[in-house]
CSV table of C-alpha atoms in Angstrom, one decimal:
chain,number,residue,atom,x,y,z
A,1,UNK,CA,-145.6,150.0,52.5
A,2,UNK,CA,-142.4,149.5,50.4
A,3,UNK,CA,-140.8,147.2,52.4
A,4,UNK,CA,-137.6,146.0,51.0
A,5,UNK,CA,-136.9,148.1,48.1
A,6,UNK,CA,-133.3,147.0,45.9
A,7,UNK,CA,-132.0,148.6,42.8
A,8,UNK,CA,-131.5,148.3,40.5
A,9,UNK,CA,-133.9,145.5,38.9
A,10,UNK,CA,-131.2,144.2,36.0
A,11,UNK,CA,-127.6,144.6,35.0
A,12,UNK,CA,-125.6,143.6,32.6
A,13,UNK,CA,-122.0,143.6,33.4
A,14,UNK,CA,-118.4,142.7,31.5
A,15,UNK,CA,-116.1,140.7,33.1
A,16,UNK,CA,-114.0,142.6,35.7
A,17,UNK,CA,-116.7,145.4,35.8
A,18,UNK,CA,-117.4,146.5,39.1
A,19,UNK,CA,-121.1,147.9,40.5
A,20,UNK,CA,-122.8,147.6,43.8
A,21,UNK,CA,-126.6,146.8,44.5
A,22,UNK,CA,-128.5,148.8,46.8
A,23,UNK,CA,-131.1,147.7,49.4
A,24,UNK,CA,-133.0,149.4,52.0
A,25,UNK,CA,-136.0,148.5,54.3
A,26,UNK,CA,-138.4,150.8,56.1
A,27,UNK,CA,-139.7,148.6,58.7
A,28,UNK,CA,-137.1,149.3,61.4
A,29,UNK,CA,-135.3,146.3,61.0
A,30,UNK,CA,-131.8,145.2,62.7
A,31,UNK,CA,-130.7,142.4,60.3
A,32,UNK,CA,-130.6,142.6,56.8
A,33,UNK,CA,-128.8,139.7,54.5
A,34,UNK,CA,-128.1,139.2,50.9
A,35,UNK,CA,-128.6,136.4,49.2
A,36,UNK,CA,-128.0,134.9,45.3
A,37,UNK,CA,-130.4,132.2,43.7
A,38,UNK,CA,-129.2,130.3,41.2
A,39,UNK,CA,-131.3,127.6,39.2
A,40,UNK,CA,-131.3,124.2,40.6
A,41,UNK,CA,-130.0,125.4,44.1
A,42,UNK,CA,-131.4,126.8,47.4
A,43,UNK,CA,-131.0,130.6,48.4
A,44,UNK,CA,-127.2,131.2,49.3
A,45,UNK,CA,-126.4,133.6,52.1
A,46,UNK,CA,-123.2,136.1,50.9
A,47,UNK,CA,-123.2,138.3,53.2
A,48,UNK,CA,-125.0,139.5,56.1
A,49,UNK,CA,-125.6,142.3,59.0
A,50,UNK,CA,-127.2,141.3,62.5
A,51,UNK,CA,-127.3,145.2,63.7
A,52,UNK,CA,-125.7,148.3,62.5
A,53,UNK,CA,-122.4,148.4,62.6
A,54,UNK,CA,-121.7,144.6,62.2
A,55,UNK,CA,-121.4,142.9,58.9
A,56,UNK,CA,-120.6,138.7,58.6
A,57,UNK,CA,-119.6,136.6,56.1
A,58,UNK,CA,-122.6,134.3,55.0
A,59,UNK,CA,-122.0,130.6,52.8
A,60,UNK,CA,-120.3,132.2,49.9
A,61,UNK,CA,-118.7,135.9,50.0
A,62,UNK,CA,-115.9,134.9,47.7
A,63,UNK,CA,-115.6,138.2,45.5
A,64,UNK,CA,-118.0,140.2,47.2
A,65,UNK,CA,-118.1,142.9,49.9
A,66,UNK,CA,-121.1,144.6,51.8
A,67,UNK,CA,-121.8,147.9,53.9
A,68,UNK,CA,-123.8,148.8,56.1
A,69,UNK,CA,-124.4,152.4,56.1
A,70,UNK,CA,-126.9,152.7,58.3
A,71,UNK,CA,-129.7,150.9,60.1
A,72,UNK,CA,-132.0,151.0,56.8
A,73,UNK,CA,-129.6,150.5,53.8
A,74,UNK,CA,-127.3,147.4,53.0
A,75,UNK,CA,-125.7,147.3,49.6
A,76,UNK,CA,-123.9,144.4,48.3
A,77,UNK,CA,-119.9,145.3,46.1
A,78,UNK,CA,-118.8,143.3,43.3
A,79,UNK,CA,-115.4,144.3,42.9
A,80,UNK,CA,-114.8,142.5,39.8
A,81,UNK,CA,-117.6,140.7,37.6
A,82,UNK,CA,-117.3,137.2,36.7
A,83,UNK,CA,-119.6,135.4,35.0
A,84,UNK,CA,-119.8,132.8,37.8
A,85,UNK,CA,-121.5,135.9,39.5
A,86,UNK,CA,-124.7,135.8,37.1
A,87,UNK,CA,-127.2,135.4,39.4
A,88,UNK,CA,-130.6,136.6,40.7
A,89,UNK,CA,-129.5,138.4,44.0
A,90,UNK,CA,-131.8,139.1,46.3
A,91,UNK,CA,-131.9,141.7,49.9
A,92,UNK,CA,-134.0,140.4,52.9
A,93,UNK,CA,-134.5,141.8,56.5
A,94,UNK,CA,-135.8,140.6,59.5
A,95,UNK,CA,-136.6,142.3,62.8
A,96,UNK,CA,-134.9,141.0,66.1
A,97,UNK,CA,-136.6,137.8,67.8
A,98,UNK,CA,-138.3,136.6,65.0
A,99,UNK,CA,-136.7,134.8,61.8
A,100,UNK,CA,-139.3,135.9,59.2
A,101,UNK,CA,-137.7,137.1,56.4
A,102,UNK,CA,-138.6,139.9,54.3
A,103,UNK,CA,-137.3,139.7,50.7
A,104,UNK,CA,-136.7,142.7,48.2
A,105,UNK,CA,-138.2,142.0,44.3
A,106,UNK,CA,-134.5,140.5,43.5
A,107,UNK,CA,-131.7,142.0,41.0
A,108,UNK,CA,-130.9,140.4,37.7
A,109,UNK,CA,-127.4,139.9,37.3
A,110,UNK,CA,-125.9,139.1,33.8
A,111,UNK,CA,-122.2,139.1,33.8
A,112,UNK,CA,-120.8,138.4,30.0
B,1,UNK,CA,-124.2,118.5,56.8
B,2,UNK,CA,-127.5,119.9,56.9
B,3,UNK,CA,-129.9,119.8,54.4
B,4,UNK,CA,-133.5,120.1,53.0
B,5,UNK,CA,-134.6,118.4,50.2
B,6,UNK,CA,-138.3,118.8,48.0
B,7,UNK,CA,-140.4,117.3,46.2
B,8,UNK,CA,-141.7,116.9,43.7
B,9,UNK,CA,-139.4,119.0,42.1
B,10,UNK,CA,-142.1,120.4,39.6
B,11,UNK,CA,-146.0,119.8,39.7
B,12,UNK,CA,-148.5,120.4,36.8
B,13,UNK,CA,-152.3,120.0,38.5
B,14,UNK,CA,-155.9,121.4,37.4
B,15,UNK,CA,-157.5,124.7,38.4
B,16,UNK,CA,-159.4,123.5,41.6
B,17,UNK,CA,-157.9,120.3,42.7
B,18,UNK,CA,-155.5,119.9,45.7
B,19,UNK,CA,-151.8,118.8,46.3
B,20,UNK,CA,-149.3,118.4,48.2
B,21,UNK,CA,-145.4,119.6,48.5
B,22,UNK,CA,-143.1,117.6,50.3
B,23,UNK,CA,-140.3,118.6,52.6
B,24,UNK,CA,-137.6,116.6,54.3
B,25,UNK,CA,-134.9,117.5,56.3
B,26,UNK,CA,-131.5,116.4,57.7
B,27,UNK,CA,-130.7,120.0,59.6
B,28,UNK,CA,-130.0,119.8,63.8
B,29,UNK,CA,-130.8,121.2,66.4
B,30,UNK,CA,-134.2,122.0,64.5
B,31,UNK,CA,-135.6,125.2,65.6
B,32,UNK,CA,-138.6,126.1,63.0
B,33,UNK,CA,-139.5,125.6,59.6
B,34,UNK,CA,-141.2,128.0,57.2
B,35,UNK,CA,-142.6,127.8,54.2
B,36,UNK,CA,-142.7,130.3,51.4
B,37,UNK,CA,-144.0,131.1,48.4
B,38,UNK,CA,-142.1,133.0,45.9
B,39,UNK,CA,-143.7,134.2,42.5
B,40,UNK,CA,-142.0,134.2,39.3
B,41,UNK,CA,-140.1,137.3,39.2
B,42,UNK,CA,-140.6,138.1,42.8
B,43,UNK,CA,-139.1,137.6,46.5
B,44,UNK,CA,-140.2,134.3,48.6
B,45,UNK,CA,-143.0,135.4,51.0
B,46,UNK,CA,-143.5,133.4,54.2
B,47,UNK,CA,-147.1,131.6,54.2
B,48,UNK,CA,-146.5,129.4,57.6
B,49,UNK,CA,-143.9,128.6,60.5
B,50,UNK,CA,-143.8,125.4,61.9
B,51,UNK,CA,-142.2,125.0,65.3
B,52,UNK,CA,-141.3,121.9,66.8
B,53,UNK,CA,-144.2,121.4,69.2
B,54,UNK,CA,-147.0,122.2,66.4
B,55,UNK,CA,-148.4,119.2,63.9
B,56,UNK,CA,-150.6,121.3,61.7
B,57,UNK,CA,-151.5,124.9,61.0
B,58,UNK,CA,-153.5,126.4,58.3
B,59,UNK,CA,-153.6,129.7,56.3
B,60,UNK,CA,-156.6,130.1,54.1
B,61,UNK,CA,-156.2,127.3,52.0
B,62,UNK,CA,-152.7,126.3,53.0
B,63,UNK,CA,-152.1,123.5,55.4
B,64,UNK,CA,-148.7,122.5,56.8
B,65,UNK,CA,-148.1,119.6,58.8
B,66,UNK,CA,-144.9,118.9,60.5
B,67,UNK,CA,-143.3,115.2,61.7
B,68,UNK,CA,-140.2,116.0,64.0
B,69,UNK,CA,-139.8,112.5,64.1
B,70,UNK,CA,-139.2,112.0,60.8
B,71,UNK,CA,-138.1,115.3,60.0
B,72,UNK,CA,-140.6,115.8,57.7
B,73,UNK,CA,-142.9,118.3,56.3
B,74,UNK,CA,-146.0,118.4,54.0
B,75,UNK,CA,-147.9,121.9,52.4
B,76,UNK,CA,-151.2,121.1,50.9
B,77,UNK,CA,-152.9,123.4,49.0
B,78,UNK,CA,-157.0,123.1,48.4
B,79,UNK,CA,-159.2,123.7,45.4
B,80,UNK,CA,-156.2,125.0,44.1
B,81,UNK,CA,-156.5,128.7,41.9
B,82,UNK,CA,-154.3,130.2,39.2
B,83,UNK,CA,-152.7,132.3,41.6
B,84,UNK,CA,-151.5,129.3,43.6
B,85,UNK,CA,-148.5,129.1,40.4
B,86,UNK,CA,-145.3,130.1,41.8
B,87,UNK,CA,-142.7,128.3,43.7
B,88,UNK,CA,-142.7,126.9,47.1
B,89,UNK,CA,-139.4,127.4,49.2
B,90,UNK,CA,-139.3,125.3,52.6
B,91,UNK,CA,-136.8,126.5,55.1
B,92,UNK,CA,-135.8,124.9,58.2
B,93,UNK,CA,-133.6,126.8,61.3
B,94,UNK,CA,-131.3,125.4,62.9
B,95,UNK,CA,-130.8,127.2,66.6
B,96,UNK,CA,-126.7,127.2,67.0
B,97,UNK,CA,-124.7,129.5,69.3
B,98,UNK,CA,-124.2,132.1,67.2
B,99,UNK,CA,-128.1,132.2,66.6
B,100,UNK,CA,-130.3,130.7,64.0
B,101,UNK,CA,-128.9,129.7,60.8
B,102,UNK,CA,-131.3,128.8,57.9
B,103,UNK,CA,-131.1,126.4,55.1
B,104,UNK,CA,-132.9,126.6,52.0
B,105,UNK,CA,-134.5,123.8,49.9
B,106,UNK,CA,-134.1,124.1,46.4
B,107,UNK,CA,-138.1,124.5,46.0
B,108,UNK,CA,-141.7,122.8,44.0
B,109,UNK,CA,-142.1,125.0,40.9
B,110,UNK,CA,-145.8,124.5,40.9
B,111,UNK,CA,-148.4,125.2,37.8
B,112,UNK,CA,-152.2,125.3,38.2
B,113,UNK,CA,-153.8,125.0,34.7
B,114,UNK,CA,-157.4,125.9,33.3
C-alpha cells in the first residue's frame, strides 16, 4: 500500500524560483491538506481540499497556491521562493467522517 | 485562542523503562484528541484517539488517558524499546461549523538509549 506518496523528497530553491510539490493518495480519500513543519512549532495547515473540486485556505497560505486535479492528486505552488518558505512540507488525507490523518514521507524545502 | 502545549519538550530514558508525555490543552468545543507518532524523517502516524467520553485506552504498549476536566492528556509508554525514538505529536479537534479544525502541539522528541 503506498498511501500518501509526495515528490519530490528535497529541493533546493533560489529566491524567487518557483516549483510545485506533488501529492497523491490511493486510498479513495475526499480531503487532502498540506501542511509545513517548522522547528519549534506545531504542523501549520496552508492549504487544504474537503472534496474535489473545492480548495480552502488553511492558517498560513501567504505565497502559496494549491490544485486539486482530481480526487487523488493535490499539489501545493510556490510562486516565488523565499527563504521564509524553508520548511519540511508535508501532504495528508483523510477519508470523510473520520479525522485520522494520513501523512505523505514530507518534502525538504531549502530556499537560499 | 486555542492551543496545545507538551511536555516535556525532550526526554532521554533507558532501553526498557517507562514514561510519560504530557498534553494540555486550551482548544473549545473539544471534539477528540489523537496522538501520533512521527519518526525522524517520516510523517506523524496516529497511535490513539481520545474522545470526550473515554479516560483510558491502550495500544500495545501505549496508554492514553484523557481528563476533560482539566483538559489534559497523558501517553505512557512501557518497557520502552529503541523503536519507541521518534517524536510524539498530540492533536486535539475542535468541532466548529464549518467542521473540525485541528491544532497541533509542538511535540516530545523522545530518545530510548541502550
Amino acid at each position: 500500500n503506498a498511501g500518501v506518496t509526495q515528490t519530490p523528497k528535497f529541493q533546493v530553491l533560489k529566491t524567487g524560483q518557483s516549483m510545485t510539490l506533488q501529492c497523491a493518495q490511493d486510498m479513495n480519500h475526499n480531503s487532502m491538506y498540506w501542511y509545513r513543519q517548522d522547528p519549534g512549532m506545531g504542523l501549520r495547515l496552508i492549504y487544504y481540499s474537503a472534496s474535489e473540486g473545492t480548495t480552502d485556505k488553511g492558517e498560513v497560505p501567504n505565497g502559496y497556491n494549491v490544485s486539486r486535479l482530481n480526487k487523488r492528486e493535490f499539489s501545493l505552488r510556490l510562486e516565488s521562493a523565499a527563504p521564509s518558505q524553508t520548511s519540511v512540507y508535508f501532504c495528508a488525507s483523510r477519508n470523510m467522517g473520520d479525522w485520522e490523518l494520513f501523512f505523505g514521507e514530507g518534502s525538504r524545502l531549502t530556499v537560499l | 485562542k486555542n492551543q496545545v502545549e507538551q511536555s516535556p519538550q525532550s526526554l532521554i530514558i533507558l532501553e526498557g523503562k517507562n514514561c510519560t508525555l504530557q498534553c494540555n490543552y486550551t482548544v473549545s468545543p473539544f471534539s477528540n484528541l489523537r496522538w501520533y507518532k512521527q519518526d525522524t524523517g517520516r510523517g506523524p502516524v496516529s497511535l490513539t484517539i481520545m474522545t470526550f467520553s473515554e479516560n483510558t485506552k491502550s495500544n500495545g504498549r501505549y496508554t492514553a488517558t484523557l481528563d476533560a476536566d482539566t483538559k489534559q492528556s497523558s501517553l505512557h509508554i512501557t518497557a520502552s524499546q529503541l523503536s519507541d525514538s521518534a517524536s510524539y505529536i498530540c492533536v486535539v479537534s475542535a468541532l466548529t461549523g464549518g467542521g473540525n479544525k485541528l491544532t497541533f502541539g509542538t511535540g516530545t522528541q523522545l530518545k530510548v538509549e541502550l
